[in-house]
Structure formats: structure tokens, C-alpha cells
Coordinates of C-alpha atoms in Angstrom, one line a residue:
Chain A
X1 CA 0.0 0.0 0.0
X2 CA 2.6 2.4 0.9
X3 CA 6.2 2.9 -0.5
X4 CA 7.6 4.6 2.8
X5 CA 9.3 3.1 5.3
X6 CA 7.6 0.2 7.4
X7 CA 8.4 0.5 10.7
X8 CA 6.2 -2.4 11.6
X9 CA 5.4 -5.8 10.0
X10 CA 3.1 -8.3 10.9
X11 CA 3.7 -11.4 8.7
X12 CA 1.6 -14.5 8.5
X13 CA 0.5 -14.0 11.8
X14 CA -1.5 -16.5 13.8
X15 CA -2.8 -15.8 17.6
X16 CA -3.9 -18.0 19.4
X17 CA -5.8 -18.5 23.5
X18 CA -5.3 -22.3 24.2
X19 CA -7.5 -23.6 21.6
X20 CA -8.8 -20.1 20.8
X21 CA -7.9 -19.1 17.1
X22 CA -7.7 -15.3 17.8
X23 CA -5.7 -13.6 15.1
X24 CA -5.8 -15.3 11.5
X25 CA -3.0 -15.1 9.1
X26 CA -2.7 -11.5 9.4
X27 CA -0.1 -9.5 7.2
X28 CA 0.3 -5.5 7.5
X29 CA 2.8 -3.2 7.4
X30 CA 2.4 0.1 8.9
X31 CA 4.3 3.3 8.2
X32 CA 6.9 5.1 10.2
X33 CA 6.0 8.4 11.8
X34 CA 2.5 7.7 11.0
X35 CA -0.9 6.9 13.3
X36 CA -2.8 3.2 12.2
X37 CA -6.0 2.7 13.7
X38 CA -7.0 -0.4 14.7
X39 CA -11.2 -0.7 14.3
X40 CA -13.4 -3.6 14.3
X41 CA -16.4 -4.9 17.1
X42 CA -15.6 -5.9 20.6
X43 CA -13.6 -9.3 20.2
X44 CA -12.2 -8.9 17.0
X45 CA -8.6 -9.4 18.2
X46 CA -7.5 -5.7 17.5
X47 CA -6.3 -5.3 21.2
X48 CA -5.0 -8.7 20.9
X49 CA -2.5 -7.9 17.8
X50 CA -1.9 -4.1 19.1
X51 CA -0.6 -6.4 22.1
X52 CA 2.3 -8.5 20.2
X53 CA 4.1 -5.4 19.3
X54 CA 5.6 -5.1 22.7
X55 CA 4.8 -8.3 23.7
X56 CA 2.1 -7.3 26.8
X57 CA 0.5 -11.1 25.8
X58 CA 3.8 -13.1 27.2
X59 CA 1.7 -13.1 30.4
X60 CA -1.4 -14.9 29.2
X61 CA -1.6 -18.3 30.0
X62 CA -1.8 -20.5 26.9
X63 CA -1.0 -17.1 25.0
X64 CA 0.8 -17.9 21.7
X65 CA 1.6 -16.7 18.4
X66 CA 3.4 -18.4 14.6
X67 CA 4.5 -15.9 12.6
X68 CA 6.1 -13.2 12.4
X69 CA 6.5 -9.0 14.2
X70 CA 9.1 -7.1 12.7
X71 CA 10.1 -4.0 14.5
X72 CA 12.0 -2.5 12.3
X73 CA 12.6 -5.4 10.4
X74 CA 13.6 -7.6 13.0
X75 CA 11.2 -10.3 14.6
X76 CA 10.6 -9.4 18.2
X77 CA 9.8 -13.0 19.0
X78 CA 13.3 -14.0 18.0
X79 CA 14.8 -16.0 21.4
X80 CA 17.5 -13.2 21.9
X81 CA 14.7 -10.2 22.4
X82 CA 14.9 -8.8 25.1
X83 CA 11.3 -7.9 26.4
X84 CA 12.4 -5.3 28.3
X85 CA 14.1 -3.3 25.4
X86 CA 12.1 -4.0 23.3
X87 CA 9.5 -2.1 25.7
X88 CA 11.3 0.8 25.8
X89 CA 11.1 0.9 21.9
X90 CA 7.6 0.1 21.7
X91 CA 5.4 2.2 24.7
X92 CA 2.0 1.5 25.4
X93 CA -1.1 3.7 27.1
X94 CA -4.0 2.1 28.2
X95 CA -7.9 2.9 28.4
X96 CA -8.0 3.7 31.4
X97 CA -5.4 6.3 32.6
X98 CA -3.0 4.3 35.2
X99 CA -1.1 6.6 37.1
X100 CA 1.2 5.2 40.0
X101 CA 0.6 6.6 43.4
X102 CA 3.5 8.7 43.6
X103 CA 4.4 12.5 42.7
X104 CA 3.9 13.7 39.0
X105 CA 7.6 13.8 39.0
X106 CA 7.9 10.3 40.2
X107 CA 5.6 9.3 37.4
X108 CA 7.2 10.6 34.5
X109 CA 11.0 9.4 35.9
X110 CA 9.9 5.9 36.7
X111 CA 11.3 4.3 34.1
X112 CA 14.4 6.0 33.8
X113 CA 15.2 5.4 37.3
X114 CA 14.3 1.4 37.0
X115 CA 17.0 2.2 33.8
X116 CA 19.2 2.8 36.4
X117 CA 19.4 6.8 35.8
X118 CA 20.1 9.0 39.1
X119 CA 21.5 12.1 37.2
X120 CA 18.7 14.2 38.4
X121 CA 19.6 16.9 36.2
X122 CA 18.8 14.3 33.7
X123 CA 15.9 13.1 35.1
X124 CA 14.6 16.9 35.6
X125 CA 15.2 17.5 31.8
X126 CA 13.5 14.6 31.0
X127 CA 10.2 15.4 32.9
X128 CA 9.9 18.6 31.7
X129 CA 10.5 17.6 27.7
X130 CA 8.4 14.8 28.1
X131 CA 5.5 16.4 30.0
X132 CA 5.6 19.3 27.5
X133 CA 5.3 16.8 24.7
X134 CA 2.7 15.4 26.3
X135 CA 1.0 18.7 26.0
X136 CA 0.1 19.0 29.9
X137 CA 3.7 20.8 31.1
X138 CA 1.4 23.6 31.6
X139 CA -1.5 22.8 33.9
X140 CA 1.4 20.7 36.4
X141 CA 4.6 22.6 36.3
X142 CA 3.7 24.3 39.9
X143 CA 2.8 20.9 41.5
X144 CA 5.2 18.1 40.1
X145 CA 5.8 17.0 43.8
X146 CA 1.4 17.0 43.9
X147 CA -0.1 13.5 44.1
X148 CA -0.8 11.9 40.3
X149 CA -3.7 10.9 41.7
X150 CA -5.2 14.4 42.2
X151 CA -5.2 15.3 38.7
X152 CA -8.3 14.5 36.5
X153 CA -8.7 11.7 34.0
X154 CA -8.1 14.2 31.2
X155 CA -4.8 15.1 33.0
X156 CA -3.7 11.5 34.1
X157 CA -4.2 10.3 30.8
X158 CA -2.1 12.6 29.2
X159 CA 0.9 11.9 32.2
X160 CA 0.6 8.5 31.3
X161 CA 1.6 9.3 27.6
X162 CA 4.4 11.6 29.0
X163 CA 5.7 8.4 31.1
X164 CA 5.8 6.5 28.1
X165 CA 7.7 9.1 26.2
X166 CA 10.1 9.5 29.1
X167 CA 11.9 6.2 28.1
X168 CA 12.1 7.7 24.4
X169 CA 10.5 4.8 22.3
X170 CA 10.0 5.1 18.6
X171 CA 7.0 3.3 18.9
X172 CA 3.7 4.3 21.2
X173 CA 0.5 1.7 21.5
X174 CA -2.5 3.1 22.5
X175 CA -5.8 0.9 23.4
X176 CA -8.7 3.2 23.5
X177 CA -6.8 6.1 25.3
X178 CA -9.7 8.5 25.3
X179 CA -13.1 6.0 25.9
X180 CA -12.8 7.1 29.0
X181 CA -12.6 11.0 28.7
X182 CA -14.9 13.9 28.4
X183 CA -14.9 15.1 25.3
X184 CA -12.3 18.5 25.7
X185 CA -10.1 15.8 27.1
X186 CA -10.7 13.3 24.4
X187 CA -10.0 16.4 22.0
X188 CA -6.5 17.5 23.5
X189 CA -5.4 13.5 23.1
X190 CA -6.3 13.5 20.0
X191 CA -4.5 16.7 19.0
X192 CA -1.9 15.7 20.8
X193 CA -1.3 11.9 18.7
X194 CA -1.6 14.4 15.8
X195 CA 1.5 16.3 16.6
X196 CA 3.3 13.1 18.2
X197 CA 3.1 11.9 15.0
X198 CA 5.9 13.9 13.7
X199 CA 8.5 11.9 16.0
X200 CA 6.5 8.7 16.7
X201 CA 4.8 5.6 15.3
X202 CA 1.4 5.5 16.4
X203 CA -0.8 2.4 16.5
X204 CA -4.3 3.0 18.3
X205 CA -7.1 0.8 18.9
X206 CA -10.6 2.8 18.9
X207 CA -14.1 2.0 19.0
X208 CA -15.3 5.5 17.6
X209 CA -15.1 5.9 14.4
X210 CA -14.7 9.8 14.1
X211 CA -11.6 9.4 16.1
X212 CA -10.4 7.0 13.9
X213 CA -11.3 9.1 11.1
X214 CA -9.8 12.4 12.7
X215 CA -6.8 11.3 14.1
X216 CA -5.2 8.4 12.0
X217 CA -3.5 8.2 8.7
X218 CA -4.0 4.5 7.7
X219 CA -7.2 2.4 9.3
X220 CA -7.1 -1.7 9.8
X221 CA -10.8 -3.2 10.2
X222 CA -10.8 -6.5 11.6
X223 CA -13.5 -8.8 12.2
X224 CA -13.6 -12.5 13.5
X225 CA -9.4 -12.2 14.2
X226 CA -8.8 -11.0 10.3
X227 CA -7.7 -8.2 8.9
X228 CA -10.8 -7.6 6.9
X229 CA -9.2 -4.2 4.7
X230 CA -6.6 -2.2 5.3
X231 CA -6.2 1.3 3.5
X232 CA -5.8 5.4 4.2
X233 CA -8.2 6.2 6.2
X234 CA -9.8 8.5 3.8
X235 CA -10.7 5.6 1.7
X236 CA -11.7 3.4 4.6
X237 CA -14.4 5.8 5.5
X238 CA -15.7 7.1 2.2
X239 CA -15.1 4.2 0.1
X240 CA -14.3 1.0 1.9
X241 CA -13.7 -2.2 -0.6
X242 CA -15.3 -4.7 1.7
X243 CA -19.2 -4.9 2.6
X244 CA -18.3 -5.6 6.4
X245 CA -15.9 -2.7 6.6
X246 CA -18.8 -0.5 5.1
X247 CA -21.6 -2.4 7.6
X248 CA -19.4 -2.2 10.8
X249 CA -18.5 1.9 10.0
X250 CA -22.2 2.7 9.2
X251 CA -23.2 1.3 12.2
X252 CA -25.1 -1.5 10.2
X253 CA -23.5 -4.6 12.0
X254 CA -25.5 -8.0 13.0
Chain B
X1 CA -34.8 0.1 9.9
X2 CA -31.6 1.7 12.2
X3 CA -32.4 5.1 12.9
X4 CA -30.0 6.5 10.0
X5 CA -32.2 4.6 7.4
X6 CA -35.2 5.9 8.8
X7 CA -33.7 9.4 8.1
X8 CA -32.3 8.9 4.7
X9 CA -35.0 7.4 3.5
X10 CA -37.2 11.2 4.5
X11 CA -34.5 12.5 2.9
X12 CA -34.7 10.7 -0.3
X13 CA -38.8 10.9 0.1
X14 CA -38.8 14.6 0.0
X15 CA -36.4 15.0 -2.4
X16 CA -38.3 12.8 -4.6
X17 CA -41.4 15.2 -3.9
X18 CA -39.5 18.0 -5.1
X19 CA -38.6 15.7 -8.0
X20 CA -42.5 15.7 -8.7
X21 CA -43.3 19.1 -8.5
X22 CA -40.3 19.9 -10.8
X23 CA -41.5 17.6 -13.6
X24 CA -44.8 19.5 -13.2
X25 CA -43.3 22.7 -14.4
X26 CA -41.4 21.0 -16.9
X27 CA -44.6 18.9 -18.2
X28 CA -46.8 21.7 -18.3
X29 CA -44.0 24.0 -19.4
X30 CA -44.3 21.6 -22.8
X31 CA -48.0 22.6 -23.1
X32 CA -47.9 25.9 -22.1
X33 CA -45.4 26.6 -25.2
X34 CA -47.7 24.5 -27.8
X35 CA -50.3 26.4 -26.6
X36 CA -49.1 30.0 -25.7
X37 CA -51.0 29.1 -22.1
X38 CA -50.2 32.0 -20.3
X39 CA -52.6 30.8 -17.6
X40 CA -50.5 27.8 -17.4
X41 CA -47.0 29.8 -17.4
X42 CA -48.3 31.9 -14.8
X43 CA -49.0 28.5 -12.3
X44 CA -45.6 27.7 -13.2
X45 CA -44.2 30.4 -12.5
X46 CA -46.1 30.5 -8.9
X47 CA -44.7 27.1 -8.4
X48 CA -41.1 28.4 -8.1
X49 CA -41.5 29.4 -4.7
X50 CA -42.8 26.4 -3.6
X51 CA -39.7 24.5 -5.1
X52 CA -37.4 27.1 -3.0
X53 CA -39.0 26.1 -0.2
X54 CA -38.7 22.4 -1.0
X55 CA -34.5 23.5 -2.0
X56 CA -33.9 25.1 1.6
X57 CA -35.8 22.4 3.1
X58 CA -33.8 19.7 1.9
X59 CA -30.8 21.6 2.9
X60 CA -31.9 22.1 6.0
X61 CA -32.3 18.1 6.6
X62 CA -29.1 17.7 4.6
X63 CA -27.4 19.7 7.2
X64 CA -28.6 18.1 10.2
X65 CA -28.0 14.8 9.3
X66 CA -24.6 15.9 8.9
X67 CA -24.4 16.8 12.3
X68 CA -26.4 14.1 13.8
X69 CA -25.3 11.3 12.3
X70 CA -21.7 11.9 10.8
X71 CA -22.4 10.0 7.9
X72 CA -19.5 8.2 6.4
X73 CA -19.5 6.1 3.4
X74 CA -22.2 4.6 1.5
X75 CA -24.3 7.1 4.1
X76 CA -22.0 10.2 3.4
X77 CA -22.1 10.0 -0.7
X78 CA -25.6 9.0 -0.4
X79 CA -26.4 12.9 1.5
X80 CA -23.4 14.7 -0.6
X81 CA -25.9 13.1 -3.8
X82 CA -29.0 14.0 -2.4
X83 CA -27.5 17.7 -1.7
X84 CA -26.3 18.4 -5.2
X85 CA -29.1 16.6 -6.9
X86 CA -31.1 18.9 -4.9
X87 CA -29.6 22.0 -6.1
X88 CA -29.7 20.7 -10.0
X89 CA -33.6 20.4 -9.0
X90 CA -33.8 23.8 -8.0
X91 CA -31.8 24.9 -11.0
X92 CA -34.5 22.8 -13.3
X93 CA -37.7 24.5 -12.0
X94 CA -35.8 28.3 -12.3
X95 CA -35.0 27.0 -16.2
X96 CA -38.9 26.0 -16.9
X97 CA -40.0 29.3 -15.1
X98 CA -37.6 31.0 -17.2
X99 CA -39.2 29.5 -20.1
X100 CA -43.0 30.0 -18.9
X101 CA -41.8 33.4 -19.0
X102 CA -40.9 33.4 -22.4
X103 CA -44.4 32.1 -22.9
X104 CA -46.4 34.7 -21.3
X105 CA -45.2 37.2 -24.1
X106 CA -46.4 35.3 -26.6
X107 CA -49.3 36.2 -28.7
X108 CA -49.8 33.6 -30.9
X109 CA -48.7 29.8 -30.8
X110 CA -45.0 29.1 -32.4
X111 CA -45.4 28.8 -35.7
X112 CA -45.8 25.0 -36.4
X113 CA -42.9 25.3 -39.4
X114 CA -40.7 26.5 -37.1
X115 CA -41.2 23.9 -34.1
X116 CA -40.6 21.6 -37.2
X117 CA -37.8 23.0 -38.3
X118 CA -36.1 23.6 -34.9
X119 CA -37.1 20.2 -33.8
X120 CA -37.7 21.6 -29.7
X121 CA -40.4 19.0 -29.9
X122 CA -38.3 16.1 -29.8
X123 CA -35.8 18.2 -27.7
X124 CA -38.5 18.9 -25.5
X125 CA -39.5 15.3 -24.9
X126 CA -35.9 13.6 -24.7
X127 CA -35.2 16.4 -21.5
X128 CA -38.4 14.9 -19.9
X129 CA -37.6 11.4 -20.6
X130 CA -34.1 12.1 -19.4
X131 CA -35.6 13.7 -16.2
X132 CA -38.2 10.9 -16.0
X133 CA -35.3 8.2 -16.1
X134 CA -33.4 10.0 -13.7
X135 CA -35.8 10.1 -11.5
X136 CA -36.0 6.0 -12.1
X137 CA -32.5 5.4 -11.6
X138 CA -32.4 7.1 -8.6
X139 CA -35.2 5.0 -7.1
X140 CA -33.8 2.1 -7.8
X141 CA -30.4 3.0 -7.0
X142 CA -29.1 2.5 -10.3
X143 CA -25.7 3.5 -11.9
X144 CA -26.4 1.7 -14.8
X145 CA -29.3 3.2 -15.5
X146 CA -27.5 6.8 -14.7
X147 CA -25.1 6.0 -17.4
X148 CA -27.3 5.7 -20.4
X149 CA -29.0 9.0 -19.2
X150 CA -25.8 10.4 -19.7
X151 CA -25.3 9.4 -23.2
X152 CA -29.2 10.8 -23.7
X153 CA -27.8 14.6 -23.1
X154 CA -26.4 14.0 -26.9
X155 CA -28.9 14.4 -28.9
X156 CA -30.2 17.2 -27.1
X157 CA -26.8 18.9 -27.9
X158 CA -26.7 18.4 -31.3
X159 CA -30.1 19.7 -31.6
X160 CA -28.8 22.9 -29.5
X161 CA -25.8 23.7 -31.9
X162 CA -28.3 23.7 -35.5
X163 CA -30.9 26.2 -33.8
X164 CA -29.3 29.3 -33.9
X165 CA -28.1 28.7 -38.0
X166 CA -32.1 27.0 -38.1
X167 CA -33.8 29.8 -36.3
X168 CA -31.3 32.6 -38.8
X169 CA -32.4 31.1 -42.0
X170 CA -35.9 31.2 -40.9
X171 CA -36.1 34.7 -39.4
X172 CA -34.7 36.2 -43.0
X173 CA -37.5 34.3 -44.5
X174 CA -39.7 35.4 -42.0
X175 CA -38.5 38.9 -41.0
X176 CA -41.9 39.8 -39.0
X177 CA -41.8 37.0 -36.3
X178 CA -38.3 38.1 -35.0
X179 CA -39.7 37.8 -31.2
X180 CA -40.6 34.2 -31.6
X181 CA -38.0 32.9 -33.2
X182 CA -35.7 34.6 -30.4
X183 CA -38.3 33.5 -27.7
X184 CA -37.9 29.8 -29.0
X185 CA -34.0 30.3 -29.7
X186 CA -34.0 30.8 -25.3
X187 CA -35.8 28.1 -24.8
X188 CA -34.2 25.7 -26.9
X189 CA -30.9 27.5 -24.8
X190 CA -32.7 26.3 -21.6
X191 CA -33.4 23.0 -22.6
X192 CA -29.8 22.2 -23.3
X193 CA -29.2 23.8 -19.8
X194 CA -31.8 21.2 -18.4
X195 CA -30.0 18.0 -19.7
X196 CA -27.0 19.0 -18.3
X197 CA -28.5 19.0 -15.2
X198 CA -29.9 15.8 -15.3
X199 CA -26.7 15.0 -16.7
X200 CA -25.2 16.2 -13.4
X201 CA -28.0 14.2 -11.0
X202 CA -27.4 10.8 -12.9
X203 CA -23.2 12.0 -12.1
X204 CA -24.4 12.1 -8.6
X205 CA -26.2 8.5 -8.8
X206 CA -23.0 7.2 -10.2
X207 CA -20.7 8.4 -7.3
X208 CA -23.3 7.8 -4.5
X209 CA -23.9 4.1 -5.7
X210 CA -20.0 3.1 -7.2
X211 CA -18.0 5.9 -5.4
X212 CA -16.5 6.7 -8.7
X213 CA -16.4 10.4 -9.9
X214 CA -17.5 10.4 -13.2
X215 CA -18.3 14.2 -14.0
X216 CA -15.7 16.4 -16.0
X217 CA -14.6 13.4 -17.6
X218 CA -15.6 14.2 -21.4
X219 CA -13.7 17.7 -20.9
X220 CA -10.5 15.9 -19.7
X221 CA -10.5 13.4 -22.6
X222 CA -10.5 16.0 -25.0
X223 CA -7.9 17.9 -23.2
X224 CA -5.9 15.0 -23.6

């Protein structure tokens, strides 16, 4: 589909749950420095193959996968990966904003610290550059010592993507990281993917369909753990190829 | 139905009323020129403002679905279709007013030679069938159907580019009906205006049903 660069590749890849067949042959590249949304109903497998880019299944019981990921070209599930560089190349938020009971500060620094970085000169930098990316430096620079906790959703959720920037990946995951914001909030994440783009390769997993729309450049429907089409999401949403990409985005389903 | 079918399909309804009304003006626009009605040309002319009303209505609905439901897809072309058709409407029932207003300054019926000789009979009648098949195609949802009204809109133009050198030769033959070969020169004008239009719908039907963008095409062959 595209001639740029691919900065991830999903070959041939099979998921499976025990005897559950969750993800069926799929094969996709998706674009560096570019956002691909991941759509499709409630069970499809999107948050299970948004999963195997930084390996967040590994924990499942009876979790496993044939095929290949390529991160930049090399498999992730290769033997000598190591799953905790590899997670600092590919970050991940979650639907609901997780902050860790500590200081704003604190939050943003974790992972550097667990890197083993004390330079708090460093670490100071880091906050700040990371929290300003994250488009909330603002509203927290007088309170970094404050409680995460106090913040509202809006706010947590957007310290959450500055704690995943901290650690510098190339690569963020996000699974639904506004279905559980007002919609100001939901806006400022979503203007905020748009101008992460510019450094980052976004992959987000949405159930609304004008977010998809709004904020990514390439959009994956998949249905019954296959990729049903993948294409610009221009095309998806005025002229998708397949009938069940059309029903599902109409709101015509079942 | 889901609620978004329920709302297209008072969208399509009412633009199909507006449909109605227009090939009412058209119609009776035919007899009104046979006959030099001007009783008739006046009700056509009256009807314009209802077929405003019908345009800003339509709009109107256009634009809250828009809002309400964020269309996309199939839904999105079908509304863009329904919008543009609905202007090309509007544009149809100004063009037979125009021409019921030709009418009303008519004193006499056209001279039969020159209807002949003009051939805005047969004109006349392909427009209307083209209108009338429109109207079809967009029922049914048919591109098919839209494509072979397309290729109707030719023999309206040929007719179109012999009036004027048709209407000249007969004027210098007869030099004392001068206002009524002009008033017929307009309104053949505005029937070549009308199947352009329904050119335009049946463009519409095409992209709403295939997602293909058919219009312009013609000009950028010949460019090429």
C-alpha cells in the first residue's frame, strides 16, 4: 500500500488462547511516523494484535503466536529479544489512565530510574520535555511534587503518555486512550497523537469511528481475528472495498 | 430500519417530492409553449416558490444529518448526492419558469414550421424522458441506469448547436416573427441547460452508488 518506510510488520501472523484461534494469518505493514488505527467490534482481536508489538500477551496463559512481528525489520519474538528493550522501543497507554501513586515527577522518571538513571539533572530534563510533549507541562509545572492521583482523568491520561515518552520509544501503542474521557479531554489526546506523529509511530485501537477518522492516517478493520481491509483512512471511511468494513462503520453490523 | 435509514429514506422521500413538482413545471411547461398558455406559465411560474422552499428544506435536513449522524461512506455519498441533486432540482424548476416566461409574451402559438424545423419538440421530450429516467434510476439506486441518461444529453446537444443557423435562415424568411424565433432560440438555450443537469443528478447516482467520480470526464478526454 505504501512505499515509505515500514516500521512495523506483521507477517503470516496467527494468535492463538489455548484452543482459541484469535488472530488469522494477518499480514500488515504500517508506516513510520505515521498513526494506524485499529477498528473492528468488541472481540475482533484488535487489542490482541496491538498487544504482540511489545509483547504485553507473554503473560497470558496458553498465549501464543506463529509468525512473524518485525520492528524495524527484526522479529521481536526471536529468542535473543529482550522484552524489556524491546518495551522501551515500543510504549504503550491504556484505556483507562494508570497513574502510580507517587508524585507527577515520580511518574514521568519511573522508568528511567528502574533504567538505572540517578542524574537528576537528567531526570529533571526529561520530565519537563516529556510532559511538554505530552501537552500537559502547563497545567502541572507548579505541583510536580502533587499526588498523580489528584489530577483529573483528562490530566492522568495525558501523564501516562508523557511516562511513556520519558523512556524515548520510537513506537507508542495506544488501546482506546480517550473511551474514558470527556470530550475536551478526548479532544486534547487527540490533537496531541496528531502532533506526536511527527516523532512517533502511532498504533491506536478505537471503538469511535470519528476518532479513527480524525486522528489516523492508515485504518485496519478487523472482524472475526482477520484483517478484513486495510487502507488510508480517507478511503476506509468514504469508500471501503469490503461490505463488512462499510456495515461495521455505518453502524449497520449483526 | 436503524435510525440512520429511517432518516435517509425522508431524505430521499422529500427530495423525490421535489422531484415531482419539478416535472410538473417542466410537463406543463411543454403545453404551455404548444399552446401559448399563459394561464398555465403563470401557475408555473407561482410554483417556483414552492420549489425554494422544497431546496432550503432539503438543505436544511441535509445539514442536520450531517451533524447528527456523521455519515460516512455509503451514508456520506448518499447525502453529498442527495444535496447536489437537490440544487440541480432547484436549478431545473428556475429554467422551466424561465421559459413560462418566455411564454407569457407570446401572442400567438409558435409557428408550427418552425417547431418543425427547430425540432424543440423532440428536444423537449428527450429532456423529460431524461428527467423521468433519472428520477427512475435514482429510485432504484441504479448507476447503470444513470449512465445511459448520460449518453441521452447528446442528442439534445446536437439539436442545440443547428438552432441558432435554423432559427437565422428562418427569421430572413420570415423577418416579421423576429420575437418568436428569439423567444424559441432561449428556450431551446434552456433545454440544453436542463440536460446537463440531469446530466449532473445521474453523475451524482453514479458516485453515491459506485463511489467513482465520473463528472468532467468528457472535458478531460478531449484535453488530452
Amino acid at each position: 500500500m505504501t512505499k515509505k518506510y515500514s516500521k512495523l510488520e506483521a507477517i503470516n501472523l496467527d494468535a492463538y488462547y489455548g484452543d482459541f484461534h484469535a488472530l488469522k494469518g494477518i499480514n500488515i505493514a504500517m508506516e513510520e511516523k505515521a498513526v494506524t488505527a485499529f477498528i473492528g467490534p468488541s472481540g475482533c482481536g484488535k487489542s490482541t494484535f496491538l498487544r504482540t508489538f511489545n509483547r504485553m500477551n507473554d503473560y497470558i496463559d496458553g498465549f501464543r503466536i506463529e509468525g512473524q512481528i518485525l520492528l524495524d525489520g527484526r522479529d521481536i519474538y526471536e529468542k535473543d529479544i529482550r522484552v524489556d528493550e524491546l518495551r522501551k522501543e515500543v510504549g504503550m497507554v491504556f484505556q483507562k489512565p494508570n497513574p502510580f501513586p507517587k508524585s507527577i515527577y515520580e511518574n514521568v522518571v519511573y522508568g528511567l530510574k528502574i533504567q538505572g538513571i540517578k542524574d537528576k539533572k537528567i531526570l529533571q530534563e526529561a520530565c519537563e520535555t516529556s510532559l511538554q510533549q505530552a501537552a500537559i507541562w502547563d497545567e502541572v509545572k507548579d505541583k510536580l511534587d502533587k499526588s498523580a492521583l489528584a489530577l483529573s482523568g483528562g490530566q492522568q491520561q495525558r501523564l501516562c503518555i508523557a511516562r511513556a515518552l520519558a523512556i524515548q520509544p520510537s513506537v507508542i501503542l495506544m488501546d482506546e486512550p480517550a473511551s474514558a474521557l470527556d470530550p475536551i479531554s478526548s479532544a486534547k489526546i487527540e490533537e496531541l497523537i496528531y502532533d506526536l506523529k511527527k516523532d512517533y509511530t502511532i498504533v491506536i485501537v478505537t471503538h469511535n469511528m470519528q476518532q479513527a477518522g480524525r486522528v489516523s492516517d492508515h485504518t485496519a478493520f478487523f472482524y472475526m481475528g482477520e484483517l478484513v481491509e486495510y487502507a488510508k483512512t480517507k478511503t476506509m471511511f468514504t469508500s471501503p472495498k469490503d461490505t463488512r468494513t462499510q456495515n461495521y462503520i455505518t453502524g449497520r453490523f449483526g | 430500519m436503524p435510525h440512520i435509514d429511517v432518516e435517509l429514506e425522508r431524505l430521499r422521500e422529500k427530495l423525490l417530492e421535489m422531484w415531482d413538482l419539478v416535472d410538473y413545471q417542466l410537463t406543463s411547461g411543454r403545453d404551455a409553449m404548444m399552446n401559448a398558455d399563459h394561464e398555465l406559465s403563470q401557475r408555473i411560474i407561482k410554483l417556483e416558490r414552492k420549489v425554494n422552499s422544497f431546496d432550503i428544506k432539503i438543505d436544511r435536513m441535509c445539514e442536520n444529518f450531517f451533524a447528527l449522524f456523521t455519515p460516512v461512506a455509503v451514508d456520506l455519498r448518499a447525502v453529498l448526492a442527495i444535496l447536489k441533486i437537490n440544487t440541480n432540482l432547484e436549478r431545473i424548476g428556475d429554467t422551466a419558469e424561465g421559459m413560462a416566461r418566455f411564454v407569457c409574451k407570446l401572442d400567438r402559438p409558435f409557428d408550427p414550421e418552425l417547431v418543425e424545423l427547430t425540432k424543440v419538440l423532440v428536444m423537449y421530450d428527450e429532456a423529460l424522458a431524461m428527467f423521468r429516467e433519472c428520477r427512475t434510476a435514482f429510485v432504484k439506486d441504479d448507476p447503470k441506469h444513470a449512465k445511459q441518461i448520460i449518453k441521452m444529453d447528446k442528442a439534445l446537444n446536437k439539436i442545440y448547436r443547428k438552432s441558432d443557423v435554423v432559427i437565422a435562415k428562418y427569421l430572413q424568411a420570415n423577418p416579421d416573427r423576429i420575437p418568436e424565433g428569439l423567444a424559441l432560440l432561449s428556450i431551446i438555450k434552456k433545454l440544453e441547460r436542463v440536460g446537463d443537469q440531469v446530466t449532473n443528478m445521474a453523475e451524482e447516482i453514479i458516485f453515491y452508488r459506485e463511489a467513482k467520480v465520473v463528472k468532467h470526464r468528457r472535458k478531460k478526454k478531449k484535453k488530452e
